[in-house]
PDB file of C-alpha atoms and ligand atoms in Angstrom:
ATOM      1  CA  UNK A   1      99.279  99.491  93.530  1.00 47.00           C
ATOM      2  CA  UNK A   2     101.178  99.778  90.177  1.00 50.00           C
ATOM      3  CA  UNK A   3     104.709 101.256  90.680  1.00 52.00           C
ATOM      4  CA  UNK A   4     106.055 102.531  87.567  1.00 49.00           C
ATOM      5  CA  UNK A   5     109.838 103.117  88.359  1.00 46.00           C
ATOM      6  CA  UNK A   6     110.868 104.756  85.076  1.00 45.00           C
ATOM      7  CA  UNK A   7     114.145 105.557  86.334  1.00 54.00           C
ATOM      8  CA  UNK A   8     115.314 102.018  87.094  1.00 56.00           C
ATOM      9  CA  UNK A   9     113.175 100.584  84.244  1.00 90.00           C
ATOM     10  CA  UNK A  10     110.749  98.189  85.946  1.00 96.00           C
ATOM     11  CA  UNK A  11     106.982  97.955  86.640  1.00 97.00           C
ATOM     12  CA  UNK A  12     105.327  96.015  89.366  1.00 98.00           C
ATOM     13  CA  UNK A  13     101.667  94.855  88.912  1.00 98.00           C
ATOM     14  CA  UNK A  14      99.265  91.988  89.491  1.00 98.00           C
ATOM     15  CA  UNK A  15      99.764  88.787  87.476  1.00 98.00           C
ATOM     16  CA  UNK A  16      97.461  88.995  84.527  1.00 98.00           C
ATOM     17  CA  UNK A  17      97.203  85.806  82.700  1.00 98.00           C
ATOM     18  CA  UNK A  18      97.958  82.124  82.785  1.00 97.00           C
ATOM     19  CA  UNK A  19     100.759  82.662  80.222  1.00 98.00           C
ATOM     20  CA  UNK A  20     102.386  84.910  82.853  1.00 98.00           C
ATOM     21  CA  UNK A  21     101.986  82.197  85.617  1.00 98.00           C
ATOM     22  CA  UNK A  22     103.896  79.869  83.240  1.00 98.00           C
ATOM     23  CA  UNK A  23     106.822  82.445  83.198  1.00 98.00           C
ATOM     24  CA  UNK A  24     106.690  82.793  86.941  1.00 98.00           C
ATOM     25  CA  UNK A  25     107.098  78.956  87.439  1.00 98.00           C
ATOM     26  CA  UNK A  26     110.039  79.107  85.020  1.00 98.00           C
ATOM     27  CA  UNK A  27     111.598  81.794  87.450  1.00 98.00           C
ATOM     28  CA  UNK A  28     111.047  79.662  90.390  1.00 98.00           C
ATOM     29  CA  UNK A  29     112.531  76.687  88.775  1.00 98.00           C
ATOM     30  CA  UNK A  30     115.955  78.441  88.310  1.00 98.00           C
ATOM     31  CA  UNK A  31     115.879  80.700  91.457  1.00 98.00           C
ATOM     32  CA  UNK A  32     114.745  78.530  94.399  1.00 97.00           C
ATOM     33  CA  UNK A  33     114.801  74.958  95.612  1.00 95.00           C
ATOM     34  CA  UNK A  34     111.208  75.015  96.603  1.00 95.00           C
ATOM     35  CA  UNK A  35     108.833  74.120  93.810  1.00 96.00           C
ATOM     36  CA  UNK A  36     105.025  73.427  93.771  1.00 97.00           C
ATOM     37  CA  UNK A  37     102.612  71.508  91.878  1.00 97.00           C
ATOM     38  CA  UNK A  38     100.752  73.421  89.150  1.00 98.00           C
ATOM     39  CA  UNK A  39      97.388  73.517  91.005  1.00 98.00           C
ATOM     40  CA  UNK A  40      98.990  75.333  93.917  1.00 98.00           C
ATOM     41  CA  UNK A  41     100.247  77.983  91.671  1.00 98.00           C
ATOM     42  CA  UNK A  42      96.835  78.212  89.900  1.00 98.00           C
ATOM     43  CA  UNK A  43      95.009  78.445  93.245  1.00 98.00           C
ATOM     44  CA  UNK A  44      96.965  81.509  94.199  1.00 98.00           C
ATOM     45  CA  UNK A  45      96.526  83.025  90.696  1.00 98.00           C
ATOM     46  CA  UNK A  46      92.772  82.402  90.835  1.00 97.00           C
ATOM     47  CA  UNK A  47      91.954  83.467  94.540  1.00 97.00           C
ATOM     48  CA  UNK A  48      94.547  86.173  95.254  1.00 97.00           C
ATOM     49  CA  UNK A  49      95.483  87.928  92.067  1.00 95.00           C
ATOM     50  CA  UNK A  50      95.746  91.303  93.596  1.00 97.00           C
ATOM     51  CA  UNK A  51      98.695  90.043  95.844  1.00 98.00           C
ATOM     52  CA  UNK A  52     100.416  87.806  93.335  1.00 98.00           C
ATOM     53  CA  UNK A  53     102.492  90.296  91.697  1.00 98.00           C
ATOM     54  CA  UNK A  54     104.982  90.311  88.874  1.00 98.00           C
ATOM     55  CA  UNK A  55     107.905  92.604  88.084  1.00 98.00           C
ATOM     56  CA  UNK A  56     108.422  93.436  84.456  1.00 98.00           C
ATOM     57  CA  UNK A  57     111.491  94.958  82.643  1.00 96.00           C
ATOM     58  CA  UNK A  58     110.299  95.859  79.209  1.00 94.00           C
ATOM     59  CA  UNK A  59     108.000  92.983  78.054  1.00 95.00           C
ATOM     60  CA  UNK A  60     109.750  90.387  80.221  1.00 97.00           C
ATOM     61  CA  UNK A  61     108.813  89.052  83.856  1.00 98.00           C
ATOM     62  CA  UNK A  62     111.846  89.185  85.770  1.00 98.00           C
ATOM     63  CA  UNK A  63     110.413  88.634  89.404  1.00 98.00           C
ATOM     64  CA  UNK A  64     107.225  87.562  91.256  1.00 98.00           C
ATOM     65  CA  UNK A  65     105.748  87.627  94.847  1.00 98.00           C
ATOM     66  CA  UNK A  66     103.098  85.001  95.334  1.00 98.00           C
ATOM     67  CA  UNK A  67     101.032  85.594  98.515  1.00 98.00           C
ATOM     68  CA  UNK A  68      97.838  84.496 100.198  1.00 98.00           C
ATOM     69  CA  UNK A  69      95.514  85.500 102.823  1.00 98.00           C
ATOM     70  CA  UNK A  70      94.915  83.228 105.912  1.00 98.00           C
ATOM     71  CA  UNK A  71      93.335  83.473 109.342  1.00 97.00           C
ATOM     72  CA  UNK A  72      95.616  82.271 112.203  1.00 96.00           C
ATOM     73  CA  UNK A  73      97.126  82.866 115.542  1.00 96.00           C
ATOM     74  CA  UNK A  74      98.876  86.150 115.351  1.00 97.00           C
ATOM     75  CA  UNK A  75     102.715  86.071 115.166  1.00 97.00           C
ATOM     76  CA  UNK A  76     103.011  89.855 116.208  1.00 96.00           C
ATOM     77  CA  UNK A  77      99.485  90.575 117.153  1.00 95.00           C
ATOM     78  CA  UNK A  78      97.178  88.935 119.801  1.00 94.00           C
ATOM     79  CA  UNK A  79      94.485  86.349 119.100  1.00 96.00           C
ATOM     80  CA  UNK A  80      93.218  85.306 115.614  1.00 97.00           C
ATOM     81  CA  UNK A  81      94.229  87.480 113.040  1.00 97.00           C
ATOM     82  CA  UNK A  82      93.843  87.981 109.214  1.00 98.00           C
ATOM     83  CA  UNK A  83      97.427  87.340 107.997  1.00 98.00           C
ATOM     84  CA  UNK A  84      99.155  87.874 104.684  1.00 98.00           C
ATOM     85  CA  UNK A  85     101.455  85.033 103.797  1.00 98.00           C
ATOM     86  CA  UNK A  86     104.347  85.654 101.440  1.00 98.00           C
ATOM     87  CA  UNK A  87     104.445  82.134 100.040  1.00 98.00           C
ATOM     88  CA  UNK A  88     107.369  82.665  97.304  1.00 98.00           C
ATOM     89  CA  UNK A  89     109.213  85.797  96.154  1.00 98.00           C
ATOM     90  CA  UNK A  90     112.137  85.626  93.625  1.00 98.00           C
ATOM     91  CA  UNK A  91     114.004  87.969  91.167  1.00 98.00           C
ATOM     92  CA  UNK A  92     116.200  86.778  88.364  1.00 98.00           C
ATOM     93  CA  UNK A  93     119.888  86.968  89.194  1.00 97.00           C
ATOM     94  CA  UNK A  94     120.704  89.608  86.468  1.00 96.00           C
ATOM     95  CA  UNK A  95     118.070  92.015  87.792  1.00 97.00           C
ATOM     96  CA  UNK A  96     118.802  91.888  91.503  1.00 97.00           C
ATOM     97  CA  UNK A  97     119.947  94.763  93.821  1.00 96.00           C
ATOM     98  CA  UNK A  98     117.736  97.304  91.918  1.00 96.00           C
ATOM     99  CA  UNK A  99     114.852  97.375  94.596  1.00 97.00           C
ATOM    100  CA  UNK A 100     112.804  95.096  92.575  1.00 98.00           C
ATOM    101  CA  UNK A 101     112.184  92.540  95.394  1.00 98.00           C
ATOM    102  CA  UNK A 102     111.484  95.643  97.857  1.00 98.00           C
ATOM    103  CA  UNK A 103     108.837  96.913  95.294  1.00 98.00           C
ATOM    104  CA  UNK A 104     107.187  93.413  95.049  1.00 98.00           C
ATOM    105  CA  UNK A 105     106.955  93.283  98.871  1.00 98.00           C
ATOM    106  CA  UNK A 106     105.898  96.944  99.554  1.00 98.00           C
ATOM    107  CA  UNK A 107     103.005  96.666  96.894  1.00 98.00           C
ATOM    108  CA  UNK A 108     101.904  93.193  98.207  1.00 98.00           C
ATOM    109  CA  UNK A 109     101.822  94.508 101.736  1.00 98.00           C
ATOM    110  CA  UNK A 110      99.774  97.505 100.801  1.00 98.00           C
ATOM    111  CA  UNK A 111      97.289  95.432  99.062  1.00 98.00           C
ATOM    112  CA  UNK A 112      97.091  92.862 101.787  1.00 98.00           C
ATOM    113  CA  UNK A 113      96.180  95.788 104.244  1.00 98.00           C
ATOM    114  CA  UNK A 114      94.000  98.001 101.979  1.00 98.00           C
ATOM    115  CA  UNK A 115      92.141  95.303  99.985  1.00 97.00           C
ATOM    116  CA  UNK A 116      92.087  92.349 102.437  1.00 97.00           C
ATOM    117  CA  UNK A 117      92.268  93.984 105.810  1.00 98.00           C
ATOM    118  CA  UNK A 118      95.086  91.978 106.956  1.00 98.00           C
ATOM    119  CA  UNK A 119      96.688  93.028 110.157  1.00 98.00           C
ATOM    120  CA  UNK A 120     100.084  91.303 109.878  1.00 98.00           C
ATOM    121  CA  UNK A 121     102.310  89.616 107.274  1.00 98.00           C
ATOM    122  CA  UNK A 122     104.508  86.584 107.784  1.00 98.00           C
ATOM    123  CA  UNK A 123     106.838  84.261 105.919  1.00 98.00           C
ATOM    124  CA  UNK A 124     109.402  81.499 106.223  1.00 98.00           C
ATOM    125  CA  UNK A 125     112.921  81.893 105.130  1.00 98.00           C
ATOM    126  CA  UNK A 126     116.071  79.547 105.181  1.00 98.00           C
ATOM    127  CA  UNK A 127     118.224  80.502 108.133  1.00 98.00           C
ATOM    128  CA  UNK A 128     121.125  80.611 105.570  1.00 98.00           C
ATOM    129  CA  UNK A 129     119.387  82.916 103.121  1.00 98.00           C
ATOM    130  CA  UNK A 130     121.118  86.151 104.183  1.00 98.00           C
ATOM    131  CA  UNK A 131     120.006  88.143 101.157  1.00 98.00           C
ATOM    132  CA  UNK A 132     116.413  87.490 101.695  1.00 98.00           C
ATOM    133  CA  UNK A 133     116.749  87.940 105.661  1.00 98.00           C
ATOM    134  CA  UNK A 134     118.268  91.349 105.088  1.00 98.00           C
ATOM    135  CA  UNK A 135     115.506  92.319 102.491  1.00 98.00           C
ATOM    136  CA  UNK A 136     112.824  91.302 105.237  1.00 98.00           C
ATOM    137  CA  UNK A 137     114.539  93.068 108.114  1.00 98.00           C
ATOM    138  CA  UNK A 138     114.975  96.217 105.989  1.00 98.00           C
ATOM    139  CA  UNK A 139     111.203  96.069 105.483  1.00 98.00           C
ATOM    140  CA  UNK A 140     110.459  95.907 109.193  1.00 98.00           C
ATOM    141  CA  UNK A 141     110.088  92.208 109.567  1.00 98.00           C
ATOM    142  CA  UNK A 142     111.488  90.522 112.671  1.00 98.00           C
ATOM    143  CA  UNK A 143     112.512  86.717 113.309  1.00 98.00           C
ATOM    144  CA  UNK A 144     109.557  85.230 115.441  1.00 98.00           C
ATOM    145  CA  UNK A 145     110.870  81.747 115.854  1.00 98.00           C
ATOM    146  CA  UNK A 146     112.853  79.027 114.338  1.00 98.00           C
ATOM    147  CA  UNK A 147     110.923  76.213 112.549  1.00 98.00           C
ATOM    148  CA  UNK A 148     113.204  73.250 112.872  1.00 98.00           C
ATOM    149  CA  UNK A 149     113.890  71.024 109.720  1.00 98.00           C
ATOM    150  CA  UNK A 150     111.175  73.051 108.014  1.00 98.00           C
ATOM    151  CA  UNK A 151     112.668  72.323 104.565  1.00 97.00           C
ATOM    152  CA  UNK A 152     112.901  68.878 102.701  1.00 94.00           C
ATOM    153  CA  UNK A 153     116.808  68.897 103.063  1.00 95.00           C
ATOM    154  CA  UNK A 154     116.569  69.435 106.862  1.00 97.00           C
ATOM    155  CA  UNK A 155     117.566  73.102 107.060  1.00 98.00           C
ATOM    156  CA  UNK A 156     115.593  75.243 109.637  1.00 98.00           C
ATOM    157  CA  UNK A 157     113.401  78.220 108.749  1.00 98.00           C
ATOM    158  CA  UNK A 158     113.093  81.517 110.426  1.00 98.00           C
ATOM    159  CA  UNK A 159     109.322  82.485 110.682  1.00 98.00           C
ATOM    160  CA  UNK A 160     109.589  86.299 110.149  1.00 98.00           C
ATOM    161  CA  UNK A 161     106.475  88.657 110.641  1.00 98.00           C
ATOM    162  CA  UNK A 162     105.638  92.293 110.998  1.00 98.00           C
ATOM    163  CA  UNK A 163     102.432  94.276 111.492  1.00 98.00           C
ATOM    164  CA  UNK A 164     100.536  95.850 108.630  1.00 98.00           C
TER     165      UNK A 164
HETATM  166  N1  LIG B   1     123.330  90.551 100.005  1.00 51.10           N
HETATM  167  C1  LIG B   1     122.999  91.185 101.159  1.00 51.10           C
HETATM  168  N2  LIG B   1     122.008  92.072 101.245  1.00 51.10           N
HETATM  169  C2  LIG B   1     120.907  91.877 100.281  1.00 51.10           C
HETATM  170  C3  LIG B   1     121.296  91.038  99.048  1.00 51.10           C
HETATM  171  C4  LIG B   1     122.507  90.412  99.053  1.00 51.10           C
HETATM  172  N3  LIG B   1     122.942  89.606  97.968  1.00 51.10           N
HETATM  173  N4  LIG B   1     120.168  91.143  98.265  1.00 51.10           N
HETATM  174  C5  LIG B   1     119.302  92.037  98.821  1.00 51.10           C
HETATM  175  N5  LIG B   1     119.772  92.407  99.910  1.00 51.10           N
HETATM  176  C6  LIG B   1     119.200  93.424 100.999  1.00 51.10           C
HETATM  177  C7  LIG B   1     119.809  94.833 100.888  1.00 51.10           C
HETATM  178  O1  LIG B   1     119.682  95.301 102.138  1.00 51.10           O
HETATM  179  C8  LIG B   1     119.023  95.520  99.875  1.00 51.10           C
HETATM  180  O2  LIG B   1     119.236  96.708  99.931  1.00 51.10           O
HETATM  181  P1  LIG B   1     120.259  97.556  99.199  1.00 51.10           P
HETATM  182  O3  LIG B   1     120.516  96.927  97.657  1.00 51.10           O
HETATM  183  O4  LIG B   1     120.066  99.046  99.251  1.00 51.10           O
HETATM  184  O5  LIG B   1     121.657  97.088 100.013  1.00 51.10           O
HETATM  185  C9  LIG B   1     117.551  95.055 100.230  1.00 51.10           C
HETATM  186  O6  LIG B   1     117.785  93.605 100.437  1.00 51.10           O
HETATM  187  C10 LIG B   1     116.662  95.099  98.870  1.00 51.10           C
HETATM  188  O7  LIG B   1     117.120  94.526  97.819  1.00 51.10           O
HETATM  189  P2  LIG B   1     116.309  94.392  96.463  1.00 51.10           P
HETATM  190  O8  LIG B   1     117.058  95.005  95.482  1.00 51.10           O
HETATM  191  O9  LIG B   1     114.925  94.977  96.731  1.00 51.10           O
HETATM  192  O10 LIG B   1     116.186  92.773  96.368  1.00 51.10           O
HETATM  193  P3  LIG B   1     116.361  91.873  95.006  1.00 51.10           P
HETATM  194  O11 LIG B   1     115.507  92.448  93.978  1.00 51.10           O
HETATM  195  O12 LIG B   1     117.795  91.832  94.666  1.00 51.10           O
HETATM  196  O13 LIG B   1     115.816  90.526  95.408  1.00 51.10           O
HETATM  197  C11 LIG B   1     115.879  88.437  96.581  1.00 51.10           C
HETATM  198  C12 LIG B   1     116.223  89.792  96.815  1.00 51.10           C
HETATM  199  C13 LIG B   1     114.336  88.066  96.251  1.00 51.10           C
HETATM  200  C14 LIG B   1     116.141  87.875  97.960  1.00 51.10           C
HETATM  201  C15 LIG B   1     116.702  87.741  95.543  1.00 51.10           C
HETATM  202  O14 LIG B   1     117.997  87.704  95.980  1.00 51.10           O
HETATM  203  C16 LIG B   1     116.296  86.356  95.067  1.00 51.10           C
HETATM  204  O15 LIG B   1     115.429  86.185  94.194  1.00 51.10           O
HETATM  205  N6  LIG B   1     117.022  85.350  95.688  1.00 51.10           N
HETATM  206  C17 LIG B   1     116.770  83.862  95.434  1.00 51.10           C
HETATM  207  C18 LIG B   1     115.262  83.621  95.789  1.00 51.10           C
HETATM  208  C19 LIG B   1     114.961  83.727  97.186  1.00 51.10           C
HETATM  209  O16 LIG B   1     115.849  83.489  98.191  1.00 51.10           O
HETATM  210  N7  LIG B   1     113.849  84.219  97.631  1.00 51.10           N
HETATM  211  C20 LIG B   1     113.310  84.385  99.024  1.00 51.10           C
HETATM  212  C21 LIG B   1     112.948  83.020  99.447  1.00 51.10           C
HETATM  213  S1  LIG B   1     112.017  83.180 101.037  1.00 51.10           S
HETATM  214  C22 LIG B   1     110.282  83.289 100.362  1.00 51.10           C
HETATM  215  O17 LIG B   1     110.152  83.132  99.297  1.00 51.10           O
HETATM  216  C23 LIG B   1     109.355  83.688 101.356  1.00 51.10           C
HETATM  217 ZN1  LIG B   2     105.058  79.914 103.764  1.00 51.10          ZN
END
């Protein structure tokens, strides 16, 4: 689960404390337009710690991936399936293009599958968010459908998913 990437100098591991949760929220505030009430963050921290991951460079949190587990109609599998849902992922600008988001995604997907028995993983992403869409496609996600006016400002989302 823990990826210790000495060569590029970062570590990915589950979130460990409420103090770390506060750092994660600070990163969300400066990297994404989608923010959430504290209880929503805390719920994920409490219920799905092993798929709520942080990336550290030295002592500092530089990225996070907050996920949850749901049951729903499959996006890539048939019938009702256990699904991992990537709710929010971000890496601070000065630490991008080092593979940190890839490590956050791969570790979360492995835990979704191995610890929770999830059969697929899905997420929503702005249709204009090229970097994120490329990241997900590189990881084997496919665009499943467009969710019209998904965001508060009226932008559409792609729902992207892959099997686990
Ligand atoms: N332009 C084009 N392709 C990119 C870019 C970019 N700016 N950034 C990443 N990619 C693609 C590339 O294929 C890259 O591989 P490469 O570097 O070998 O070419 C691949 O993604 C993997 O990149 P990583 O280094 O693992 O990704 P990074 O750590 O830079 O983080 C992220 C990517 C999370 C999208 C980052 O840019 C970010 O925090 N953006 C703002 C927040 C955001 O948009 N989050 C996703 C919202 S959707 C959701 O949360 C479900
Ligand atoms: Zn979502």
